[in-house]
PDB file of C-alpha atoms and ligand atoms in Angstrom:
ATOM      1  CA  MET A  13      26.921 -50.371   9.934  1.00 57.00           C
ATOM      2  CA  SER A  14      28.880 -46.983  10.244  1.00 59.00           C
ATOM      3  CA  ASN A  15      27.228 -44.431  12.523  1.00 64.00           C
ATOM      4  CA  HIS A  16      28.279 -41.614  10.258  1.00 82.00           C
ATOM      5  CA  LYS A  17      26.011 -40.031   8.036  1.00 97.00           C
ATOM      6  CA  SER A  18      27.095 -40.862   4.351  1.00 98.00           C
ATOM      7  CA  ALA A  19      26.372 -38.980   1.159  1.00 98.00           C
ATOM      8  CA  LEU A  20      27.210 -40.041  -2.324  1.00 99.00           C
ATOM      9  CA  VAL A  21      27.680 -37.368  -4.919  1.00 99.00           C
ATOM     10  CA  THR A  22      28.068 -38.584  -8.675  1.00 99.00           C
ATOM     11  CA  GLY A  23      30.383 -36.481 -10.892  1.00 98.00           C
ATOM     12  CA  ALA A  24      32.029 -35.109  -7.980  1.00 98.00           C
ATOM     13  CA  THR A  25      35.431 -34.625  -9.428  1.00 98.00           C
ATOM     14  CA  LYS A  26      34.755 -30.865 -10.319  1.00 98.00           C
ATOM     15  CA  GLY A  27      32.235 -28.079 -10.809  1.00 98.00           C
ATOM     16  CA  ILE A  28      29.086 -28.114  -8.706  1.00 98.00           C
ATOM     17  CA  GLY A  29      29.350 -31.667  -7.768  1.00 98.00           C
ATOM     18  CA  ARG A  30      32.753 -30.856  -5.777  1.00 98.00           C
ATOM     19  CA  GLU A  31      31.098 -28.102  -4.068  1.00 98.00           C
ATOM     20  CA  ILE A  32      28.294 -30.230  -3.035  1.00 99.00           C
ATOM     21  CA  ALA A  33      30.577 -32.818  -1.546  1.00 98.00           C
ATOM     22  CA  ARG A  34      32.444 -30.021   0.204  1.00 98.00           C
ATOM     23  CA  GLN A  35      29.232 -28.452   1.642  1.00 98.00           C
ATOM     24  CA  LEU A  36      27.952 -31.836   2.721  1.00 98.00           C
ATOM     25  CA  GLY A  37      31.406 -32.536   4.309  1.00 98.00           C
ATOM     26  CA  ASP A  38      31.326 -29.265   6.164  1.00 98.00           C
ATOM     27  CA  LEU A  39      28.182 -30.385   7.665  1.00 98.00           C
ATOM     28  CA  GLY A  40      29.823 -33.461   9.044  1.00 98.00           C
ATOM     29  CA  TYR A  41      28.491 -36.216   6.353  1.00 98.00           C
ATOM     30  CA  THR A  42      31.088 -38.738   5.199  1.00 98.00           C
ATOM     31  CA  VAL A  43      31.193 -37.615   1.584  1.00 98.00           C
ATOM     32  CA  ILE A  44      31.759 -40.311  -1.221  1.00 98.00           C
ATOM     33  CA  ILE A  45      33.122 -38.756  -4.239  1.00 98.00           C
ATOM     34  CA  GLY A  46      31.616 -40.579  -7.373  1.00 98.00           C
ATOM     35  CA  ALA A  47      34.357 -40.297  -9.896  1.00 98.00           C
ATOM     36  CA  ARG A  48      34.540 -41.992 -13.349  1.00 98.00           C
ATOM     37  CA  ASP A  49      38.277 -41.539 -13.369  1.00 98.00           C
ATOM     38  CA  LEU A  50      39.540 -42.717 -10.007  1.00 97.00           C
ATOM     39  CA  ALA A  51      42.840 -40.842 -10.113  1.00 98.00           C
ATOM     40  CA  ARG A  52      40.760 -37.514 -10.385  1.00 98.00           C
ATOM     41  CA  GLY A  53      38.414 -38.706  -7.609  1.00 98.00           C
ATOM     42  CA  GLU A  54      41.296 -39.415  -5.380  1.00 98.00           C
ATOM     43  CA  ALA A  55      42.754 -36.036  -6.042  1.00 98.00           C
ATOM     44  CA  THR A  56      39.485 -34.353  -5.184  1.00 98.00           C
ATOM     45  CA  ALA A  57      39.127 -36.394  -1.996  1.00 98.00           C
ATOM     46  CA  LYS A  58      42.609 -35.318  -0.951  1.00 98.00           C
ATOM     47  CA  GLU A  59      41.836 -31.917  -1.349  1.00 98.00           C
ATOM     48  CA  LEU A  60      38.688 -32.163   0.618  1.00 98.00           C
ATOM     49  CA  ILE A  61      40.556 -34.096   3.445  1.00 98.00           C
ATOM     50  CA  ALA A  62      43.165 -31.434   3.612  1.00 98.00           C
ATOM     51  CA  GLU A  63      40.298 -29.144   4.564  1.00 97.00           C
ATOM     52  CA  GLY A  64      39.100 -31.435   7.281  1.00 98.00           C
ATOM     53  CA  ILE A  65      36.431 -33.198   5.449  1.00 98.00           C
ATOM     54  CA  ASP A  66      35.722 -36.917   5.704  1.00 98.00           C
ATOM     55  CA  ALA A  67      36.065 -37.926   2.077  1.00 98.00           C
ATOM     56  CA  GLU A  68      36.132 -41.170   0.379  1.00 98.00           C
ATOM     57  CA  VAL A  69      36.240 -42.193  -3.319  1.00 98.00           C
ATOM     58  CA  VAL A  70      34.259 -44.699  -5.358  1.00 98.00           C
ATOM     59  CA  ARG A  71      34.738 -45.359  -9.009  1.00 98.00           C
ATOM     60  CA  LEU A  72      31.328 -44.551 -10.740  1.00 98.00           C
ATOM     61  CA  GLU A  73      30.739 -44.206 -14.535  1.00 98.00           C
ATOM     62  CA  VAL A  74      26.882 -43.930 -14.530  1.00 98.00           C
ATOM     63  CA  THR A  75      26.712 -45.176 -18.044  1.00 98.00           C
ATOM     64  CA  ASP A  76      28.382 -48.608 -17.123  1.00 98.00           C
ATOM     65  CA  ASP A  77      26.044 -50.820 -14.988  1.00 98.00           C
ATOM     66  CA  ASP A  78      29.048 -52.965 -13.842  1.00 98.00           C
ATOM     67  CA  SER A  79      30.568 -49.855 -12.361  1.00 98.00           C
ATOM     68  CA  ILE A  80      27.372 -48.836 -10.689  1.00 98.00           C
ATOM     69  CA  ARG A  81      26.882 -52.249  -9.218  1.00 98.00           C
ATOM     70  CA  ALA A  82      30.389 -52.430  -7.861  1.00 98.00           C
ATOM     71  CA  ALA A  83      29.997 -48.903  -6.232  1.00 98.00           C
ATOM     72  CA  ALA A  84      26.771 -49.894  -4.608  1.00 98.00           C
ATOM     73  CA  ALA A  85      28.455 -53.037  -3.358  1.00 98.00           C
ATOM     74  CA  TRP A  86      31.472 -51.049  -1.900  1.00 98.00           C
ATOM     75  CA  ILE A  87      29.227 -48.658  -0.195  1.00 98.00           C
ATOM     76  CA  ASP A  88      27.312 -51.468   1.246  1.00 98.00           C
ATOM     77  CA  GLU A  89      30.275 -53.212   2.693  1.00 98.00           C
ATOM     78  CA  VAL A  90      31.904 -49.895   4.077  1.00 98.00           C
ATOM     79  CA  HIS A  91      28.709 -48.119   5.247  1.00 98.00           C
ATOM     80  CA  GLY A  92      25.778 -50.436   5.107  1.00 98.00           C
ATOM     81  CA  ARG A  93      23.441 -47.712   4.136  1.00 98.00           C
ATOM     82  CA  LEU A  94      23.506 -44.499   2.292  1.00 98.00           C
ATOM     83  CA  ASP A  95      21.845 -41.252   3.889  1.00 98.00           C
ATOM     84  CA  VAL A  96      22.042 -38.938   0.779  1.00 99.00           C
ATOM     85  CA  LEU A  97      22.352 -39.604  -2.941  1.00 99.00           C
ATOM     86  CA  VAL A  98      23.010 -36.471  -5.196  1.00 99.00           C
ATOM     87  CA  ASN A  99      22.664 -37.420  -8.644  1.00 99.00           C
ATOM     88  CA  ASN A 100      24.834 -34.744 -10.213  1.00 98.00           C
ATOM     89  CA  ALA A 101      26.610 -36.231 -13.047  1.00 98.00           C
ATOM     90  CA  ALA A 102      25.368 -34.845 -16.390  1.00 98.00           C
ATOM     91  CA  ILE A 103      26.662 -33.838 -19.965  1.00 98.00           C
ATOM     92  CA  ILE A 104      25.688 -31.616 -22.677  1.00 98.00           C
ATOM     93  CA  ALA A 105      26.599 -33.806 -25.565  1.00 98.00           C
ATOM     94  CA  ASP A 106      28.697 -32.810 -28.790  1.00 97.00           C
ATOM     95  CA  GLY A 107      26.339 -32.294 -31.484  1.00 97.00           C
ATOM     96  CA  ASP A 108      23.546 -30.975 -29.113  1.00 98.00           C
ATOM     97  CA  GLY A 109      21.610 -27.920 -30.567  1.00 98.00           C
ATOM     98  CA  PRO A 110      18.122 -26.904 -31.842  1.00 98.00           C
ATOM     99  CA  VAL A 111      15.616 -29.509 -32.621  1.00 98.00           C
ATOM    100  CA  SER A 112      16.309 -29.276 -36.302  1.00 98.00           C
ATOM    101  CA  GLU A 113      20.156 -29.756 -36.023  1.00 98.00           C
ATOM    102  CA  THR A 114      20.458 -32.386 -33.070  1.00 98.00           C
ATOM    103  CA  SER A 115      22.056 -35.584 -34.050  1.00 97.00           C
ATOM    104  CA  ALA A 116      20.415 -38.747 -32.991  1.00 98.00           C
ATOM    105  CA  GLU A 117      23.886 -39.635 -31.576  1.00 98.00           C
ATOM    106  CA  ALA A 118      23.722 -36.495 -29.257  1.00 98.00           C
ATOM    107  CA  LEU A 119      20.220 -37.292 -28.254  1.00 98.00           C
ATOM    108  CA  ARG A 120      21.187 -40.967 -27.178  1.00 98.00           C
ATOM    109  CA  ALA A 121      24.392 -39.758 -25.328  1.00 98.00           C
ATOM    110  CA  SER A 122      22.304 -37.150 -23.426  1.00 98.00           C
ATOM    111  CA  TYR A 123      19.609 -39.549 -22.358  1.00 98.00           C
ATOM    112  CA  GLN A 124      22.337 -42.279 -21.787  1.00 98.00           C
ATOM    113  CA  THR A 125      24.122 -40.244 -18.992  1.00 98.00           C
ATOM    114  CA  ASN A 126      21.454 -37.801 -17.759  1.00 98.00           C
ATOM    115  CA  VAL A 127      18.534 -40.117 -17.559  1.00 98.00           C
ATOM    116  CA  ILE A 128      19.441 -43.817 -17.926  1.00 98.00           C
ATOM    117  CA  GLY A 129      22.642 -43.311 -15.889  1.00 98.00           C
ATOM    118  CA  LEU A 130      20.668 -41.207 -13.167  1.00 99.00           C
ATOM    119  CA  VAL A 131      17.966 -43.997 -12.896  1.00 99.00           C
ATOM    120  CA  SER A 132      20.241 -46.842 -12.893  1.00 98.00           C
ATOM    121  CA  THR A 133      22.511 -45.365 -10.149  1.00 99.00           C
ATOM    122  CA  THR A 134      19.509 -44.588  -8.124  1.00 99.00           C
ATOM    123  CA  ASN A 135      17.856 -48.030  -8.462  1.00 98.00           C
ATOM    124  CA  ALA A 136      21.312 -49.626  -7.324  1.00 98.00           C
ATOM    125  CA  MET A 137      21.392 -47.360  -4.335  1.00 98.00           C
ATOM    126  CA  LEU A 138      17.799 -47.576  -3.151  1.00 98.00           C
ATOM    127  CA  PRO A 139      18.341 -50.629  -0.881  1.00 98.00           C
ATOM    128  CA  LEU A 140      21.115 -48.724   0.893  1.00 98.00           C
ATOM    129  CA  LEU A 141      18.949 -45.524   1.086  1.00 98.00           C
ATOM    130  CA  ARG A 142      16.084 -47.618   2.543  1.00 98.00           C
ATOM    131  CA  ASN A 143      18.599 -48.629   5.097  1.00 98.00           C
ATOM    132  CA  ALA A 144      19.065 -45.103   6.326  1.00 98.00           C
ATOM    133  CA  PRO A 145      16.531 -43.577   8.827  1.00 97.00           C
ATOM    134  CA  ALA A 146      15.389 -40.743   6.570  1.00 97.00           C
ATOM    135  CA  ALA A 147      17.404 -40.545   3.153  1.00 98.00           C
ATOM    136  CA  ARG A 148      17.302 -37.750   0.855  1.00 98.00           C
ATOM    137  CA  ILE A 149      17.717 -37.916  -2.982  1.00 99.00           C
ATOM    138  CA  VAL A 150      18.524 -34.843  -5.067  1.00 99.00           C
ATOM    139  CA  ASN A 151      18.594 -34.747  -8.773  1.00 99.00           C
ATOM    140  CA  LEU A 152      20.371 -31.962 -10.503  1.00 98.00           C
ATOM    141  CA  SER A 153      17.955 -30.549 -13.027  1.00 98.00           C
ATOM    142  CA  SER A 154      17.820 -26.985 -14.433  1.00 98.00           C
ATOM    143  CA  GLU A 155      15.606 -24.096 -15.360  1.00 97.00           C
ATOM    144  CA  LEU A 156      16.065 -25.268 -18.939  1.00 98.00           C
ATOM    145  CA  ALA A 157      13.817 -28.239 -17.981  1.00 98.00           C
ATOM    146  CA  SER A 158      10.675 -25.930 -17.136  1.00 97.00           C
ATOM    147  CA  LEU A 159       8.455 -26.133 -19.921  1.00 98.00           C
ATOM    148  CA  THR A 160       6.722 -23.091 -18.585  1.00 98.00           C
ATOM    149  CA  ARG A 161       9.990 -21.116 -18.842  1.00 97.00           C
ATOM    150  CA  VAL A 162      11.229 -22.420 -22.149  1.00 97.00           C
ATOM    151  CA  GLY A 163       7.629 -21.905 -23.386  1.00 97.00           C
ATOM    152  CA  ASP A 164       7.654 -18.294 -22.762  1.00 97.00           C
ATOM    153  CA  PRO A 165       9.169 -16.522 -25.789  1.00 97.00           C
ATOM    154  CA  ASP A 166      10.265 -13.698 -23.587  1.00 97.00           C
ATOM    155  CA  SER A 167      12.091 -15.837 -21.166  1.00 96.00           C
ATOM    156  CA  GLU A 168      15.934 -16.052 -21.663  1.00 95.00           C
ATOM    157  CA  MET A 169      15.281 -19.916 -21.340  1.00 96.00           C
ATOM    158  CA  SER A 170      13.600 -20.113 -24.566  1.00 96.00           C
ATOM    159  CA  THR A 171      16.852 -18.967 -26.157  1.00 96.00           C
ATOM    160  CA  ILE A 172      19.042 -21.766 -25.069  1.00 96.00           C
ATOM    161  CA  LEU A 173      19.003 -24.416 -27.832  1.00 96.00           C
ATOM    162  CA  THR A 174      20.086 -27.519 -26.611  1.00 98.00           C
ATOM    163  CA  LEU A 175      17.346 -30.286 -27.415  1.00 98.00           C
ATOM    164  CA  GLY A 176      19.313 -33.440 -25.909  1.00 98.00           C
ATOM    165  CA  TYR A 177      20.043 -31.455 -22.509  1.00 98.00           C
ATOM    166  CA  ASN A 178      16.771 -29.718 -21.889  1.00 98.00           C
ATOM    167  CA  SER A 179      14.579 -32.693 -22.709  1.00 98.00           C
ATOM    168  CA  SER A 180      16.584 -35.022 -20.800  1.00 98.00           C
ATOM    169  CA  LYS A 181      16.454 -32.802 -17.753  1.00 98.00           C
ATOM    170  CA  VAL A 182      12.618 -32.691 -18.398  1.00 98.00           C
ATOM    171  CA  ALA A 183      12.763 -36.464 -18.026  1.00 98.00           C
ATOM    172  CA  VAL A 184      14.798 -36.200 -14.758  1.00 98.00           C
ATOM    173  CA  ASN A 185      11.808 -33.930 -13.478  1.00 98.00           C
ATOM    174  CA  MET A 186       9.472 -36.820 -14.248  1.00 98.00           C
ATOM    175  CA  VAL A 187      11.861 -39.466 -12.561  1.00 99.00           C
ATOM    176  CA  THR A 188      11.736 -37.142  -9.513  1.00 99.00           C
ATOM    177  CA  VAL A 189       8.076 -36.605  -9.330  1.00 98.00           C
ATOM    178  CA  MET A 190       7.318 -40.529  -9.748  1.00 98.00           C
ATOM    179  CA  LEU A 191      10.132 -41.543  -7.344  1.00 98.00           C
ATOM    180  CA  ALA A 192       8.862 -39.124  -4.763  1.00 98.00           C
ATOM    181  CA  ASN A 193       5.370 -40.712  -5.250  1.00 98.00           C
ATOM    182  CA  GLU A 194       6.603 -44.275  -5.131  1.00 98.00           C
ATOM    183  CA  LEU A 195       8.569 -43.463  -1.817  1.00 98.00           C
ATOM    184  CA  ARG A 196       5.920 -41.319  -0.230  1.00 97.00           C
ATOM    185  CA  ASP A 197       5.437 -43.576   2.781  1.00 95.00           C
ATOM    186  CA  THR A 198       9.123 -44.181   3.354  1.00 97.00           C
ATOM    187  CA  GLY A 199      10.385 -41.062   4.697  1.00 97.00           C
ATOM    188  CA  ILE A 200      12.602 -40.716   1.774  1.00 98.00           C
ATOM    189  CA  LEU A 201      12.291 -37.356   0.025  1.00 98.00           C
ATOM    190  CA  VAL A 202      13.138 -37.009  -3.609  1.00 99.00           C
ATOM    191  CA  ASN A 203      13.615 -33.399  -5.126  1.00 98.00           C
ATOM    192  CA  ALA A 204      15.147 -31.795  -8.233  1.00 98.00           C
ATOM    193  CA  ALA A 205      17.546 -28.880  -7.953  1.00 98.00           C
ATOM    194  CA  ASP A 206      18.100 -26.079 -10.454  1.00 98.00           C
ATOM    195  CA  PRO A 207      21.489 -24.607  -9.205  1.00 98.00           C
ATOM    196  CA  GLY A 208      21.245 -21.684 -11.604  1.00 98.00           C
ATOM    197  CA  ASN A 209      23.780 -20.750 -14.182  1.00 97.00           C
ATOM    198  CA  CYS A 210      27.236 -21.451 -12.575  1.00 98.00           C
ATOM    199  CA  ALA A 211      30.754 -20.894 -13.819  1.00 98.00           C
ATOM    200  CA  THR A 212      31.888 -24.440 -14.408  1.00 98.00           C
ATOM    201  CA  ASP A 213      33.071 -26.433 -17.605  1.00 98.00           C
ATOM    202  CA  MET A 214      29.366 -26.965 -18.460  1.00 97.00           C
ATOM    203  CA  GLY A 215      27.996 -23.619 -17.399  1.00 97.00           C
ATOM    204  CA  GLY A 216      30.610 -21.454 -18.873  1.00 96.00           C
ATOM    205  CA  TRP A 217      33.260 -19.534 -17.103  1.00 96.00           C
ATOM    206  CA  ASP A 218      31.482 -16.112 -17.483  1.00 96.00           C
ATOM    207  CA  ALA A 219      28.464 -17.445 -15.760  1.00 97.00           C
ATOM    208  CA  PRO A 220      26.981 -15.225 -13.112  1.00 97.00           C
ATOM    209  CA  ARG A 221      27.000 -17.865 -10.106  1.00 98.00           C
ATOM    210  CA  THR A 222      29.665 -19.702  -8.524  1.00 98.00           C
ATOM    211  CA  PRO A 223      29.550 -23.318  -8.157  1.00 98.00           C
ATOM    212  CA  ALA A 224      29.274 -22.988  -4.330  1.00 98.00           C
ATOM    213  CA  GLN A 225      26.210 -20.863  -4.789  1.00 98.00           C
ATOM    214  CA  GLY A 226      24.790 -23.577  -7.118  1.00 98.00           C
ATOM    215  CA  ALA A 227      25.576 -26.430  -4.778  1.00 98.00           C
ATOM    216  CA  ALA A 228      23.963 -24.687  -1.732  1.00 98.00           C
ATOM    217  CA  VAL A 229      20.438 -25.421  -3.575  1.00 98.00           C
ATOM    218  CA  ALA A 230      21.234 -29.061  -3.555  1.00 98.00           C
ATOM    219  CA  VAL A 231      22.640 -29.231  -0.152  1.00 98.00           C
ATOM    220  CA  ARG A 232      19.530 -27.631   1.366  1.00 98.00           C
ATOM    221  CA  LEU A 233      17.451 -30.408  -0.357  1.00 98.00           C
ATOM    222  CA  ALA A 234      19.814 -33.062   0.921  1.00 98.00           C
ATOM    223  CA  THR A 235      19.388 -32.003   4.303  1.00 98.00           C
ATOM    224  CA  LEU A 236      15.727 -31.314   4.545  1.00 98.00           C
ATOM    225  CA  PRO A 237      13.829 -32.161   7.850  1.00 97.00           C
ATOM    226  CA  PRO A 238      11.201 -34.596   8.078  1.00 95.00           C
ATOM    227  CA  ASN A 239       8.075 -33.650   6.373  1.00 92.00           C
ATOM    228  CA  GLY A 240      10.017 -31.556   4.115  1.00 98.00           C
ATOM    229  CA  PRO A 241       8.685 -31.121   0.361  1.00 98.00           C
ATOM    230  CA  THR A 242       9.078 -33.936  -1.905  1.00 98.00           C
ATOM    231  CA  GLY A 243       8.676 -34.325  -6.000  1.00 98.00           C
ATOM    232  CA  ARG A 244       9.247 -30.574  -6.478  1.00 98.00           C
ATOM    233  CA  LEU A 245      11.928 -28.773  -8.769  1.00 98.00           C
ATOM    234  CA  HIS A 246      13.624 -26.011  -6.456  1.00 98.00           C
ATOM    235  CA  ALA A 247      15.720 -23.020  -7.158  1.00 98.00           C
ATOM    236  CA  GLU A 248      17.417 -20.789  -4.748  1.00 98.00           C
ATOM    237  CA  GLU A 249      14.388 -18.447  -5.012  1.00 96.00           C
ATOM    238  CA  GLY A 250      11.876 -21.256  -4.467  1.00 97.00           C
ATOM    239  CA  VAL A 251       9.818 -23.828  -6.279  1.00 98.00           C
ATOM    240  CA  LEU A 252      10.092 -23.518 -10.038  1.00 97.00           C
ATOM    241  CA  PRO A 253       6.986 -24.257 -12.400  1.00 97.00           C
ATOM    242  CA  TRP A 254       7.221 -27.461 -14.504  1.00 97.00           C
TER     243      TRP A 254
HETATM  244  N1  NAP B 318      26.693 -25.108 -14.659  1.00 52.25           N
HETATM  245  C1  NAP B 318      25.336 -24.732 -14.552  1.00 52.25           C
HETATM  246  O1  NAP B 318      25.220 -23.613 -15.034  1.00 52.25           O
HETATM  247  C2  NAP B 318      24.294 -25.849 -14.480  1.00 52.25           C
HETATM  248  C3  NAP B 318      22.913 -25.124 -14.550  1.00 52.25           C
HETATM  249  C4  NAP B 318      21.884 -26.036 -14.268  1.00 52.25           C
HETATM  250  C5  NAP B 318      22.165 -27.168 -14.116  1.00 52.25           C
HETATM  251  N2  NAP B 318      23.388 -27.857 -13.892  1.00 52.25           N
HETATM  252  C6  NAP B 318      23.582 -29.323 -13.682  1.00 52.25           C
HETATM  253  O2  NAP B 318      24.245 -29.268 -12.388  1.00 52.25           O
HETATM  254  C7  NAP B 318      25.094 -30.535 -12.613  1.00 52.25           C
HETATM  255  C8  NAP B 318      26.686 -30.252 -12.436  1.00 52.25           C
HETATM  256  O3  NAP B 318      26.888 -29.449 -13.432  1.00 52.25           O
HETATM  257  P1  NAP B 318      28.523 -28.728 -13.548  1.00 52.25           P
HETATM  258  O4  NAP B 318      28.229 -27.403 -14.340  1.00 52.25           O
HETATM  259  O5  NAP B 318      29.100 -28.828 -12.386  1.00 52.25           O
HETATM  260  O6  NAP B 318      28.931 -29.629 -14.784  1.00 52.25           O
HETATM  261  P2  NAP B 318      30.691 -30.123 -15.244  1.00 52.25           P
HETATM  262  O7  NAP B 318      31.649 -29.117 -14.607  1.00 52.25           O
HETATM  263  O8  NAP B 318      30.629 -30.404 -16.433  1.00 52.25           O
HETATM  264  O9  NAP B 318      30.753 -31.467 -14.148  1.00 52.25           O
HETATM  265  C9  NAP B 318      30.163 -32.557 -14.448  1.00 52.25           C
HETATM  266  C10 NAP B 318      30.543 -33.811 -13.798  1.00 52.25           C
HETATM  267  O10 NAP B 318      29.874 -34.941 -14.102  1.00 52.25           O
HETATM  268  C11 NAP B 318      30.726 -36.011 -14.453  1.00 52.25           C
HETATM  269  N3  NAP B 318      30.221 -36.888 -15.461  1.00 52.25           N
HETATM  270  C12 NAP B 318      29.798 -36.583 -16.588  1.00 52.25           C
HETATM  271  N4  NAP B 318      29.457 -37.675 -17.267  1.00 52.25           N
HETATM  272  C13 NAP B 318      29.596 -38.680 -16.299  1.00 52.25           C
HETATM  273  C14 NAP B 318      29.354 -40.082 -16.412  1.00 52.25           C
HETATM  274  N5  NAP B 318      29.048 -40.702 -17.540  1.00 52.25           N
HETATM  275  N6  NAP B 318      29.649 -40.844 -15.349  1.00 52.25           N
HETATM  276  C15 NAP B 318      30.131 -40.282 -14.108  1.00 52.25           C
HETATM  277  N7  NAP B 318      30.367 -39.054 -14.089  1.00 52.25           N
HETATM  278  C16 NAP B 318      30.042 -38.145 -15.147  1.00 52.25           C
HETATM  279  C17 NAP B 318      32.012 -35.127 -14.886  1.00 52.25           C
HETATM  280  O11 NAP B 318      33.099 -36.166 -14.778  1.00 52.25           O
HETATM  281  P3  NAP B 318      34.524 -35.874 -15.669  1.00 52.25           P
HETATM  282  O12 NAP B 318      35.097 -34.737 -15.018  1.00 52.25           O
HETATM  283  O13 NAP B 318      35.151 -37.120 -15.733  1.00 52.25           O
HETATM  284  O14 NAP B 318      33.891 -35.344 -17.098  1.00 52.25           O
HETATM  285  C18 NAP B 318      32.066 -34.071 -13.854  1.00 52.25           C
HETATM  286  O15 NAP B 318      32.537 -34.456 -12.677  1.00 52.25           O
HETATM  287  C19 NAP B 318      24.686 -31.199 -13.733  1.00 52.25           C
HETATM  288  O16 NAP B 318      23.701 -32.091 -13.647  1.00 52.25           O
HETATM  289  C20 NAP B 318      24.221 -30.065 -14.600  1.00 52.25           C
HETATM  290  O17 NAP B 318      23.248 -30.432 -15.647  1.00 52.25           O
HETATM  291  C21 NAP B 318      24.452 -27.001 -14.033  1.00 52.25           C
END
């Protein structure tokens, strides 16, 4: 078993995921770039290695069970454990929109990646996380998953009309709470992170926050001390209402 702390970040080829990998690498973790496109994953790892980070790549398409199984088997063989899992990969599907206009296909695609992919990846990695002394799981969520915020007509969140995305992230919040409860006696802490609106392909390039600022919220949760919080949705300013 490797002595280095290892961290898997799904969807780490760009955006916030790549920044989470960079920041965990700067903290001394061996970062495993989860990439559905291996060539792009290798390019990201090369970039991080050039900055002095210990980066590896694994092919990981979160909607493909064979890919998830193979990734877990590879991490088991190389590391024998996993200290941090960051479930970052997500999409806003084509055809997502207001409730009255969202296609069934868009809903299916949103849930397939953002919820089912996240749960399948987590379950495949759980034996490895249990092998680590104090593993941390971080699920990327959103302020758009706060029913309190979206339900407030004066909140900007009530104006963002993407049913598949918003509701799939609400499901991510429930996964977070239920898994935190399930793992409460294990020392594994499970939290959801709202990175805030960051300038990425998903967030739009005129968004107010940098991917690095968004990543910092997840990295803090990935490196919580013992007895840190579990089963909460955190933003930079603190815990968000459900
Ligand atoms: N940006 C924001 O303002 C914002 C706000 C709140 C929450 N978030 C959350 O933060 C996380 C990262 O967002 P981002 O803005 O960095 O998004 P992004 O730039 O679109 O990057 C998404 C990453 O996920 C990967 N991905 C998508 N589907 C995948 C799949 N089926 N299997 C494996 N990887 C997959 C993408 O890979 P490819 O490059 O191959 O497509 C990419 O690496 C997401 O969970 C998002 O919901 C973002």
